[in-house]
Coordinates of C-alpha atoms and ligand atoms in Angstrom, one line a residue:
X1 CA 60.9 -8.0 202.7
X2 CA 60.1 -10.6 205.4
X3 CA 60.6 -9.7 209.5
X4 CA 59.6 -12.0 212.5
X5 CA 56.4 -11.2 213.7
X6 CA 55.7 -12.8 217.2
X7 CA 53.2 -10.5 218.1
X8 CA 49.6 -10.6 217.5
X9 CA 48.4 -7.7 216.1
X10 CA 44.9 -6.7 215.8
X11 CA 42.5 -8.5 213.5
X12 CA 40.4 -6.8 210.4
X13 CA 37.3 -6.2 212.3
X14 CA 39.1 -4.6 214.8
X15 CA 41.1 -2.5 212.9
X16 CA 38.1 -0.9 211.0
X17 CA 36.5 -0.4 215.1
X18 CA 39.6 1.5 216.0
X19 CA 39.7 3.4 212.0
X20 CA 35.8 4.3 212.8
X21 CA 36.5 5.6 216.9
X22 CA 39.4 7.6 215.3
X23 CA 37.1 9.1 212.7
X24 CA 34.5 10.1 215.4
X25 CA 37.5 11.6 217.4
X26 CA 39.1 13.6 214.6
X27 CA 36.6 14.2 212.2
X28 CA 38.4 14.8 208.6
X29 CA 41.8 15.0 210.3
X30 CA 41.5 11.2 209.9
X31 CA 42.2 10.0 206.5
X32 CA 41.4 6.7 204.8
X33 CA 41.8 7.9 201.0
X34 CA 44.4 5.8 199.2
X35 CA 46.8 8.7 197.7
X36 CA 47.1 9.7 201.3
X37 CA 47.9 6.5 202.6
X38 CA 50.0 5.5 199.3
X39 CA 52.4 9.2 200.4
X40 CA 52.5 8.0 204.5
X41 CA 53.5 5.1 203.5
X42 CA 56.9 5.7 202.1
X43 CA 60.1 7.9 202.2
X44 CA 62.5 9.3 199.8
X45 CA 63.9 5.8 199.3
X46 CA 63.2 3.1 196.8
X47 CA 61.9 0.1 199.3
X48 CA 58.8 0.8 197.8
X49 CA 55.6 1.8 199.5
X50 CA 53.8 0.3 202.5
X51 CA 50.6 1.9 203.1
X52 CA 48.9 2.5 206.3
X53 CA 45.3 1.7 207.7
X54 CA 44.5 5.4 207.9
X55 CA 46.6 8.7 208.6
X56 CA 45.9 10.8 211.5
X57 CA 46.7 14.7 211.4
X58 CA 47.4 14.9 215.4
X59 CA 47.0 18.4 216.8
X60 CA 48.3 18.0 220.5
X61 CA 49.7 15.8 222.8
X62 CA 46.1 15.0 224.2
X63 CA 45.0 13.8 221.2
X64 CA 48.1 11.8 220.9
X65 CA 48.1 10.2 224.0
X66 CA 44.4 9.2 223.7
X67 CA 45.3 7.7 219.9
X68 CA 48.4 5.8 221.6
X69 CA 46.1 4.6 224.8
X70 CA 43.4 3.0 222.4
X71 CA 45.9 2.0 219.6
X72 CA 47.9 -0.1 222.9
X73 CA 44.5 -1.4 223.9
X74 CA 43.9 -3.2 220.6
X75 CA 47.1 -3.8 219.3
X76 CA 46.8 -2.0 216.3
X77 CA 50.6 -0.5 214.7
X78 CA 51.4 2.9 214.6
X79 CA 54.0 4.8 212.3
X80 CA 54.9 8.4 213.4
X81 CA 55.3 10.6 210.2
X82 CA 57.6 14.0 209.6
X83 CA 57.8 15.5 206.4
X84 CA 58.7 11.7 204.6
X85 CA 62.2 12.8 204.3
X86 CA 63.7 9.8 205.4
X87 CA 65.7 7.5 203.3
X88 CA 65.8 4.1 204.8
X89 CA 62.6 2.3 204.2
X90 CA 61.5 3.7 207.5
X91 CA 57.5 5.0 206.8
X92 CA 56.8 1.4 205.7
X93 CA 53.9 0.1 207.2
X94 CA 55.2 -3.5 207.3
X95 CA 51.8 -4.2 209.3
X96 CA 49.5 -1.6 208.2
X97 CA 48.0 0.8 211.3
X98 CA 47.4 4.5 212.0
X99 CA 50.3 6.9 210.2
X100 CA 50.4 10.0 212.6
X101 CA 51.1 12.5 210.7
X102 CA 52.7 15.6 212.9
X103 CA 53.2 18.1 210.6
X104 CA 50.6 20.7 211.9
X105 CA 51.6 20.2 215.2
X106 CA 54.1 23.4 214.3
X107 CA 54.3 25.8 216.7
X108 CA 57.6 27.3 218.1
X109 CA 55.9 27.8 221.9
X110 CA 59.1 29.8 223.3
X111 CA 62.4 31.3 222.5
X112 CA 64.7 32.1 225.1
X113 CA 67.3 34.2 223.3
X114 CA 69.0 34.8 226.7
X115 CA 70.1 31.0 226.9
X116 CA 70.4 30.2 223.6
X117 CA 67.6 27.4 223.6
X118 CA 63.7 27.2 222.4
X119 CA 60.9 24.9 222.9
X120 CA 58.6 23.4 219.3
X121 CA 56.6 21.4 218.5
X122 CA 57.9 18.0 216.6
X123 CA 56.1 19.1 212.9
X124 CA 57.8 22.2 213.0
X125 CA 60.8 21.9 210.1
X126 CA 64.2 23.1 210.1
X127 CA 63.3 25.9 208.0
X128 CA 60.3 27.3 209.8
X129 CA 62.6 27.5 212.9
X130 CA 65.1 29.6 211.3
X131 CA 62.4 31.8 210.0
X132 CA 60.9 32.2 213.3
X133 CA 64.2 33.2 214.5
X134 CA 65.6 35.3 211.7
X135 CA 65.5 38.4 214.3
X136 CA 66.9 37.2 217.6
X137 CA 70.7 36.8 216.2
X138 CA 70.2 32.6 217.0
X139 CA 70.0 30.0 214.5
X140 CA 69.4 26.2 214.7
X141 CA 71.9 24.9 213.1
X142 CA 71.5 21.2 211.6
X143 CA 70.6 21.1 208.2
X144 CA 69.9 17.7 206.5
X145 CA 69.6 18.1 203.0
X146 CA 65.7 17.7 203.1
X147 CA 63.5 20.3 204.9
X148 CA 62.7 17.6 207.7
X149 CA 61.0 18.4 210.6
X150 CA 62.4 18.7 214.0
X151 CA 60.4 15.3 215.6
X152 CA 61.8 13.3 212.3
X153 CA 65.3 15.0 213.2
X154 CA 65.5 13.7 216.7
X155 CA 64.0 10.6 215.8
X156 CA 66.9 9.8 213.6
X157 CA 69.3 11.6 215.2
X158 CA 70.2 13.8 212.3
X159 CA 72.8 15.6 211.3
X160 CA 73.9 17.7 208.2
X161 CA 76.6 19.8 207.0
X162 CA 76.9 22.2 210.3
X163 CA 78.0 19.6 212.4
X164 CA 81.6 19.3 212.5
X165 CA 81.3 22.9 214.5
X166 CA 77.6 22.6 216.1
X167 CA 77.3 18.9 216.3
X168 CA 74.6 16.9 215.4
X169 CA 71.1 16.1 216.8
X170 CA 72.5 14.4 219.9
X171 CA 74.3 17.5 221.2
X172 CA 71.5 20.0 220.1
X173 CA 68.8 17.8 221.7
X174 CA 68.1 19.0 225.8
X175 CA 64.2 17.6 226.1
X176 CA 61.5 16.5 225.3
X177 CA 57.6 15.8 225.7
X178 CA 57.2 12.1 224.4
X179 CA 53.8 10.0 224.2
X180 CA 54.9 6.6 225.4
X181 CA 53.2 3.6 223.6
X182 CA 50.5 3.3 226.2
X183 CA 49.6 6.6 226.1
X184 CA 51.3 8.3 229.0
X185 CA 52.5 12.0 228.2
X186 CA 56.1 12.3 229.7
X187 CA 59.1 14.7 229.9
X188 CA 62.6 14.2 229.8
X189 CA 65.3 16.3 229.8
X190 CA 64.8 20.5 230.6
X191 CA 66.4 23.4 230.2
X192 CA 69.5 23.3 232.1
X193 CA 73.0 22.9 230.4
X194 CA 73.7 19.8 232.1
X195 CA 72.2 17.4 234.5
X196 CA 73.4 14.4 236.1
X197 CA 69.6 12.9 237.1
X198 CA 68.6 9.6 236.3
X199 CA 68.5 8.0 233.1
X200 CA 69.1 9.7 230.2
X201 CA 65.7 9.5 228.5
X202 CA 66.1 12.1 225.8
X203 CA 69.0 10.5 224.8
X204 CA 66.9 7.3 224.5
X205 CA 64.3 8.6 222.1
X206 CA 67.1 10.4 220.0
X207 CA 68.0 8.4 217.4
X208 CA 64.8 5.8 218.3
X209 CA 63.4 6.0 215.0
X210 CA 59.2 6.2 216.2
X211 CA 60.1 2.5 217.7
X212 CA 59.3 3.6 221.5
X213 CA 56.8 6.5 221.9
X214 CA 55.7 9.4 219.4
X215 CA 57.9 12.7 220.4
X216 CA 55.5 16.0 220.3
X217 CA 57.7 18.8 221.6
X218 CA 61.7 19.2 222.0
X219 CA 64.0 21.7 223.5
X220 CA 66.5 22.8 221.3
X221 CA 70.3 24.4 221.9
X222 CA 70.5 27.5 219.9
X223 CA 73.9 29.6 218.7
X224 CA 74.7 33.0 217.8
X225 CA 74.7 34.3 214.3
X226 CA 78.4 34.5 213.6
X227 CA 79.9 38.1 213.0
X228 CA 81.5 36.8 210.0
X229 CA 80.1 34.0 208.0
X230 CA 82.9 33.2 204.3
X231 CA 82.4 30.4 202.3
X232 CA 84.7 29.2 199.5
X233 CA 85.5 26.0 197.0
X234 CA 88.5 24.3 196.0
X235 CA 89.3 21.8 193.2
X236 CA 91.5 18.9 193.4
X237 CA 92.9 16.6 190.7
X238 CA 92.6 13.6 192.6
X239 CA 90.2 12.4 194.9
X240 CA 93.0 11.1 197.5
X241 CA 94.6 14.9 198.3
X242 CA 91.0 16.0 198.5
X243 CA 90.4 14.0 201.4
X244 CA 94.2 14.7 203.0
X245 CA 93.2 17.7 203.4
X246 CA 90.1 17.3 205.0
X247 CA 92.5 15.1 207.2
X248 CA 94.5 17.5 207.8
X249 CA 92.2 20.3 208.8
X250 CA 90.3 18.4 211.4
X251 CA 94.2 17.4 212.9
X252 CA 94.6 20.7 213.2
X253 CA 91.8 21.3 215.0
X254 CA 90.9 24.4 213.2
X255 CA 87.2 25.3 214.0
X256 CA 85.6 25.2 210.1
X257 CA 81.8 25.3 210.3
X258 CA 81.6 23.0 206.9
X259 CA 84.0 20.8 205.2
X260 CA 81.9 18.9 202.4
X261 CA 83.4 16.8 199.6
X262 CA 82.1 16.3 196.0
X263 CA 83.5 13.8 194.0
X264 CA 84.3 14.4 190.2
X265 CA 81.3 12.7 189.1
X266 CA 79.2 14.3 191.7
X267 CA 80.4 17.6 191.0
X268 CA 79.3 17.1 187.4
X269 CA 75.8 16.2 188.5
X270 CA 75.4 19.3 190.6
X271 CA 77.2 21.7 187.7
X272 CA 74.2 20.3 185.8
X273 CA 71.3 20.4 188.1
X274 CA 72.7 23.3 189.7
X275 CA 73.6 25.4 187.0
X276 CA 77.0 25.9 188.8
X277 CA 79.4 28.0 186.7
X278 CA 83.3 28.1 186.6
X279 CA 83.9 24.4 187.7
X280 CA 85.2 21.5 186.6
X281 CA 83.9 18.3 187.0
X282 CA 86.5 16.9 190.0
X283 CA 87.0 16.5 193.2
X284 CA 86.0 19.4 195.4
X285 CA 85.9 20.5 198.8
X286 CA 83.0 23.1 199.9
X287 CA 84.1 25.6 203.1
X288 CA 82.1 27.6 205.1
X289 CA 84.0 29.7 207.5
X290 CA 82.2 31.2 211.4
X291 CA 83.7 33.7 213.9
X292 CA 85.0 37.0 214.6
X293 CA 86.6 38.6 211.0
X294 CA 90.3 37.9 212.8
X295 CA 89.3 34.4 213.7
X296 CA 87.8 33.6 210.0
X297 CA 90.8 35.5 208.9
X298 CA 93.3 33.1 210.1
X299 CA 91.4 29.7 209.8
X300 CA 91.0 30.8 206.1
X301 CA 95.0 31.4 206.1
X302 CA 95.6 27.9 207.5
X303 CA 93.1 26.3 205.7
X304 CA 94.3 27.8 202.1
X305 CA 98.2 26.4 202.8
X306 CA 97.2 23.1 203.8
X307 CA 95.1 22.8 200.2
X308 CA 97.4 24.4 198.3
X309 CA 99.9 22.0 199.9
X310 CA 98.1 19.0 198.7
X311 CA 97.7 20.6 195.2
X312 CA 94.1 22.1 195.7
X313 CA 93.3 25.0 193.2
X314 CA 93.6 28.8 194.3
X315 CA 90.1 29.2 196.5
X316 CA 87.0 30.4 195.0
X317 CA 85.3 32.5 197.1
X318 CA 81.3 33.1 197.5
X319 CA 81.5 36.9 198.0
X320 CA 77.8 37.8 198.4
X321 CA 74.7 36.3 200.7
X322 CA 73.5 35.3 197.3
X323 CA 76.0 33.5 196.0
X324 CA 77.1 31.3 199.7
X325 CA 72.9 30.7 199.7
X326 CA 73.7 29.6 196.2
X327 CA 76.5 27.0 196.4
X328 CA 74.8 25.5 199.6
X329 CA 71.5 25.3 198.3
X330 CA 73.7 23.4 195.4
X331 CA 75.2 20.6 198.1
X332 CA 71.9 20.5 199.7
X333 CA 70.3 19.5 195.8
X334 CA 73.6 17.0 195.7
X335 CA 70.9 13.8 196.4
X336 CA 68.8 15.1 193.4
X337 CA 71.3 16.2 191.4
X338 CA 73.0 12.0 191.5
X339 CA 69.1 10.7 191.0
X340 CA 69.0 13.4 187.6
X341 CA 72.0 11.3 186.7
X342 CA 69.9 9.0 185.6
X343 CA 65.9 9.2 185.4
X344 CA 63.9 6.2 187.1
X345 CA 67.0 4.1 188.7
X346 CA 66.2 3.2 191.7
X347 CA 68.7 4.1 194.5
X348 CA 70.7 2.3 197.4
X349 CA 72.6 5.3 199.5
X350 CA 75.2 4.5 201.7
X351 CA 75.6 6.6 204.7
X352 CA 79.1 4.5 206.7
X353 CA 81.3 7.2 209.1
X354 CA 84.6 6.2 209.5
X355 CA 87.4 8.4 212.2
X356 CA 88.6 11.1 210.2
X357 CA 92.2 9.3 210.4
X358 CA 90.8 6.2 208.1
X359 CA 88.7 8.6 205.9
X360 CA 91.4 8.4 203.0
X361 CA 91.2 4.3 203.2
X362 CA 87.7 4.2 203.6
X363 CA 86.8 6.7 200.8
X364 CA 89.3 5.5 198.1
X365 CA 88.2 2.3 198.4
X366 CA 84.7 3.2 197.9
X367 CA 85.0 5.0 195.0
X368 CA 87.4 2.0 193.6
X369 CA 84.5 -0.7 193.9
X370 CA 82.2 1.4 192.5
X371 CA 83.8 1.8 189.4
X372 CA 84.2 -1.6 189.6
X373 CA 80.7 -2.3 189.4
X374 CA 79.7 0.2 186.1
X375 CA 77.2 1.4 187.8
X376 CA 76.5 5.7 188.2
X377 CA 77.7 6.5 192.0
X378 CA 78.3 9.7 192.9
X379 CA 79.7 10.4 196.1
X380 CA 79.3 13.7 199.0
X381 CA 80.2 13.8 202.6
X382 CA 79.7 15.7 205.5
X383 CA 83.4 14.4 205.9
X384 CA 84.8 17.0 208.0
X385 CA 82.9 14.2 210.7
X386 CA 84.0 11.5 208.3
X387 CA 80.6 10.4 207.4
X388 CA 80.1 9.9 203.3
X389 CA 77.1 8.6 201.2
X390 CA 77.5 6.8 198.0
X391 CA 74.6 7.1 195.6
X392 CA 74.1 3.8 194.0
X393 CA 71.6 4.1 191.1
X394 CA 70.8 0.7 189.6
X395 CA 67.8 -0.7 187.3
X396 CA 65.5 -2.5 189.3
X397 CA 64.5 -4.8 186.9
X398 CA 68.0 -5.7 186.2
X399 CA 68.8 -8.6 188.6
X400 CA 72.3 -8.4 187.8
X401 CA 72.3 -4.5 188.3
X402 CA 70.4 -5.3 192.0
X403 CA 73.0 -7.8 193.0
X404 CA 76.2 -5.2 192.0
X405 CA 74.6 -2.4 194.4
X406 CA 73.6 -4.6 197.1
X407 CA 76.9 -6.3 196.7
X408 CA 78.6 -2.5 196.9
X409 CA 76.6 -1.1 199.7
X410 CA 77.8 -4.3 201.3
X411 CA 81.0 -4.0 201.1
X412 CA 81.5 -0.5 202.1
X413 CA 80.1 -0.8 205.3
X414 CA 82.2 -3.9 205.9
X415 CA 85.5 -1.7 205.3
X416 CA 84.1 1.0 207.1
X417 CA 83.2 -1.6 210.7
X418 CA 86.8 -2.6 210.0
X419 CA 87.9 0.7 210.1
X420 CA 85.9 1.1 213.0
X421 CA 83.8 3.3 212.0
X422 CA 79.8 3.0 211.8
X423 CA 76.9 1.6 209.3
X424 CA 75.2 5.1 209.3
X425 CA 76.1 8.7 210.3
X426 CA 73.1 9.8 210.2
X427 CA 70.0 8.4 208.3
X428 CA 69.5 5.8 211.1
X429 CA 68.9 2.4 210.3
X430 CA 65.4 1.7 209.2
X431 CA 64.2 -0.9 207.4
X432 CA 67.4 -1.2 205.2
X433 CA 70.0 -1.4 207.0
X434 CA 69.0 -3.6 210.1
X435 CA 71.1 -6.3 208.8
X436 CA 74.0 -4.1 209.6
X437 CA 73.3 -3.7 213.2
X438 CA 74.0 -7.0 214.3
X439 CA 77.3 -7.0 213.0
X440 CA 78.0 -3.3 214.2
X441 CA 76.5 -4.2 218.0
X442 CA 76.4 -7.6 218.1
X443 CA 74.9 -8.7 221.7
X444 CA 74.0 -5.0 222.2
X445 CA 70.9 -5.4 219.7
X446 CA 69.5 -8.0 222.2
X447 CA 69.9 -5.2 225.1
X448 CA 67.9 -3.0 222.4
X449 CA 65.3 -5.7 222.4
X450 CA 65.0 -5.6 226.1
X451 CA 64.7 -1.5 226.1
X452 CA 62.1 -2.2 223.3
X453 CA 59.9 -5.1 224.9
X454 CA 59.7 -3.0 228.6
X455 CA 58.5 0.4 226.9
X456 CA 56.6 -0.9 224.0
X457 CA 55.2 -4.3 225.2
X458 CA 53.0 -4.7 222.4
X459 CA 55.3 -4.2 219.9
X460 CA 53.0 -1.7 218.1
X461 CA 55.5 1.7 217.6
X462 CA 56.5 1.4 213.9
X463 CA 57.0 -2.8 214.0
X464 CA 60.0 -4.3 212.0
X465 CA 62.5 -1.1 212.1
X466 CA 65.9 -1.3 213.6
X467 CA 65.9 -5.2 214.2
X468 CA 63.5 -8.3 214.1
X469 CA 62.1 -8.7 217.4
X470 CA 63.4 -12.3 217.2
X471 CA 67.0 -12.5 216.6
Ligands
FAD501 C1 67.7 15.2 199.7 C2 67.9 14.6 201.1 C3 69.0 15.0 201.9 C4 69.2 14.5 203.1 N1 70.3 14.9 203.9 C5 70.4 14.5 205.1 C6 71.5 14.9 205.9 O1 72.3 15.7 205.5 N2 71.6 14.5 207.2 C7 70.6 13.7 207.7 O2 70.8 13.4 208.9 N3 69.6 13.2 207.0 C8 69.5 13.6 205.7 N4 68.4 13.2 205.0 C9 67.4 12.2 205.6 C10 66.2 12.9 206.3 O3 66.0 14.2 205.9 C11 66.4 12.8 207.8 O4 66.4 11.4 208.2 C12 65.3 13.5 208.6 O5 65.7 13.5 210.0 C13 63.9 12.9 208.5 O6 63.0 13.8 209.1 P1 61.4 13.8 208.6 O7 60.7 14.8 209.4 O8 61.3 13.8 207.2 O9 61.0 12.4 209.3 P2 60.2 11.2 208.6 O10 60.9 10.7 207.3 O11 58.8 11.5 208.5 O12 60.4 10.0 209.7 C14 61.7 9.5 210.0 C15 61.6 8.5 211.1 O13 61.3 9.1 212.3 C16 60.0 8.7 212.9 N5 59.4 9.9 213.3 C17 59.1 11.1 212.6 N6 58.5 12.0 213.4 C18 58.5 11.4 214.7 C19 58.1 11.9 215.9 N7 57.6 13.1 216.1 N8 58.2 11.1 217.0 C20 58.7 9.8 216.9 N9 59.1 9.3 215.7 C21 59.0 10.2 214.6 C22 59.3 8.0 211.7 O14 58.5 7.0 212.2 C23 60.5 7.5 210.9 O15 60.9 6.3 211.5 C24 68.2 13.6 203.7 C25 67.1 13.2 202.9 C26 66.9 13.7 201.6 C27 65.7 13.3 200.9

């Protein structure tokens, strides 16, 4: 678990000065006690767990920007924290420091139903937004599977099973307020549908994983409740015309607002966990349907040839509110349904997105080596976007079990770079995956290093994620 660390970072004595001035600042909203620091110092990974100095529970960008200003001053590390959703070793504090917790930093501060956008602040989740909004006729629609919160969202540029019709964080994102390392409060970005001025900062911090300032509010594009809303299922015998006809939808350009796939062995682990009834365990595609009733009328039409086409069962529809909350509730449980597979593995997930045309290719082959290796992998996709995630569950103390999913993970992201497609869709790169980057940007990472050295000099925004500092 080793990273270069050129960078001097501050010394015991100095870290319990700046622990102690934080305490006299926040009182108990600065916590030292080691369950505390044991939970902020992980996510829902299996890296393991790197605690923090001490957590601070931040309440507004004040008191963030005069944390960041002293924090800069002595060089002491700081890890911004969500909701600890995250799945690629991110929360690890590789050199100890001050977690900043966000999470009651949740208010929505305004909704402008008339143009479809809000301003919150970053601790406020998914799920709290769409409550808050449940009686304007808007929704915010990216839905990781988690209940993350909307700072942790931008921060990795999330995505989820809305965003073959809404997009993903990157097109939902218009500004933000963001603490820069030295304690500077800044905005980027507004309300305006488009501008053309200067650099795109928002852009910048979307996707920046806590490496270059601590984001406290964002503007958000909303949408409009659909008039219709059907969702249905359909089950395949083989995994290949499964994904034809996800291939085949997204040719046609019809405008579904979910496409998800379930492999057969997925599919069993979610009829468990879920308690789904009337399937079998194979491949399956999940639909959700948005528009006017004639527009979700004829998109269902369309859609329904091209499976049945491919040999995809007759659909099976979700009739009620009840039952479409049901099965979704049951894709976004897909992560916990694999790990039920079997109890105490530990788990490598693989998150490569691939152009829709090489989606076949890419997810064949995945499923191939896999098998290959023995080992339980279930696999689900947001693949109407061609993004997938294969669930590797190995014993960690089986050395030979370690090598097979390292060796898997491995070699599905070199098919998918070959396919020209990316390392990670959407759980950013972390800690885990930073091998990766170099061989999907090459020269680019040492741009990134320049971007990082001139906003965060000190190195001290959530040290050893993304890349080394030293190539
Ligand atoms: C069951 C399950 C399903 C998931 N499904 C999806 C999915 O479909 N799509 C998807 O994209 N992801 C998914 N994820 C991953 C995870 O939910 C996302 O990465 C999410 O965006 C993390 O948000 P969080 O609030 O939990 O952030 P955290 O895990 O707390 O933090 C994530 C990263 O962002 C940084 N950070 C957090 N808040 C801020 C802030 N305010 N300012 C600056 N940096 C910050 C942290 O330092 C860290 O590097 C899933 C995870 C689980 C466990």
């Amino acid at each position: 678990m080793s990273h270069d660390v050129p960078h001097q970072y501050a010394d015991q004595s100095l870290r319990a000065q700046v622990v102690e001035q934080l305490q006299e600042w926040l009182g108990d909203r600065l916590i030292t006690t080691q369950a505390v620091r044991d939970q902020h110092g992980k996510g829902e990974d299996s890296y393991g767990c790197m605690p923090p100095d001490a957590v601070a529970m931040v309440h507004s960008n004040e008191e963030v920007a005069q944390i960041l200003a002293l924090c800069h001053q002595h060089k002491m590390p700081v890890v911004p924290y969500g909701t600890g959703s995250s799945v690629e070793g991110h929360l690890m504090a590789l050199e100890g420091g001050i977690s900043i917790d966000l999470s009651e930093m949740d208010q929505v501060l305004e909704v402008n139903p008339e143009d479809l956008d809000c301003r919150v602040q970053a601790g406020v989740t998914r799920e709290a937004l769409n409550q808050a909004l449940r009686y304007e006729g808007i929704f915010f629609p990216i839905d990781p599977g988690a209940n993350a919160s909307i700072g942790g969202m931008v921060s990795t540029r999330a995505s989820g099973t809305n965003a073959v019709r809404y997009g993903t964080m990157r097109e939902n994102v218009i500004g933000l307020t963001v603490v820069t390392p030295d304690g500077r409060i800044i905005k980027t970005g507004g309300r305006a549908r488009k501008s053309s001025a200067g650099y795109d900062l928002t852009h910048l911090y979307t996707g920046s994983e806590g490496t270059l300032g601590i984001v406290t509010e964002v503007q958000l594009r909303l949408h409009p409740i659909p008039e219709t809303i059907k969702a249905a299922t359909c089950q395949f015998n083989d995994l290949k015309s499964a994904v034809d006809t996800v291939i085949s939808v997204m040719q046609c350009a019809i405008p579904v607002a979910r496409i998800e796939l379930l492999n057969g062995l997925q599919m069993q682990a979610c009829v468990n966990y879920s308690k789904l009834e009337g399937f079998e365990p194979k491949p399956t595609l999940f639909f959700e349907f948005n528009g006017t009733a004639a527009s979700v009328a004829e998109q269902v039409t369309l859609v329904e040839e091209l499976a049945a086409s491919m040999g995809g069962s007759a659909f099976n529809w979700a009739e009620t509110t009840e039952e479409r909350n049901a099965l979704w509730k049951a894709r976004h449980q897909a992560y916990f349904a694999g790990l039920a597979m079997q109890p105490n593995a530990s788990v490598l997930t693989t998150d490569v997105c691939v152009p829709v045309s090489r989606l076949a290719e890419a997810v064949l082959y995945s499923e191939q080596e896999a098998i290959n290796t023995g080992l339980t992998c279930p696999i689900v996709g947001h693949v109407g976007d061609g993004n997938f995630h294969v669930l590797i569950l190995f014993d960690e103390a089986s050395a030979d079990q370690q090598a097979k999913a390292k060796g898997l993970s491995k070699g599905i992201v070199a098919k998918a770079l070959k396919l020209e497609g990316t390392c990670t869709g959407e759980h950013g790169i972390g800690f885990g995956k930073k091998g990766y980057l170099q061989q999907e940007h090459g020269e680019g990472v040492d741009l990134m290093r320049s971007l990082k050295l001139a906003l965060d000099p000190h190195y001290i925004m959530n040290p050893g994620k993304i890349f080394d500092p030293v190539p």
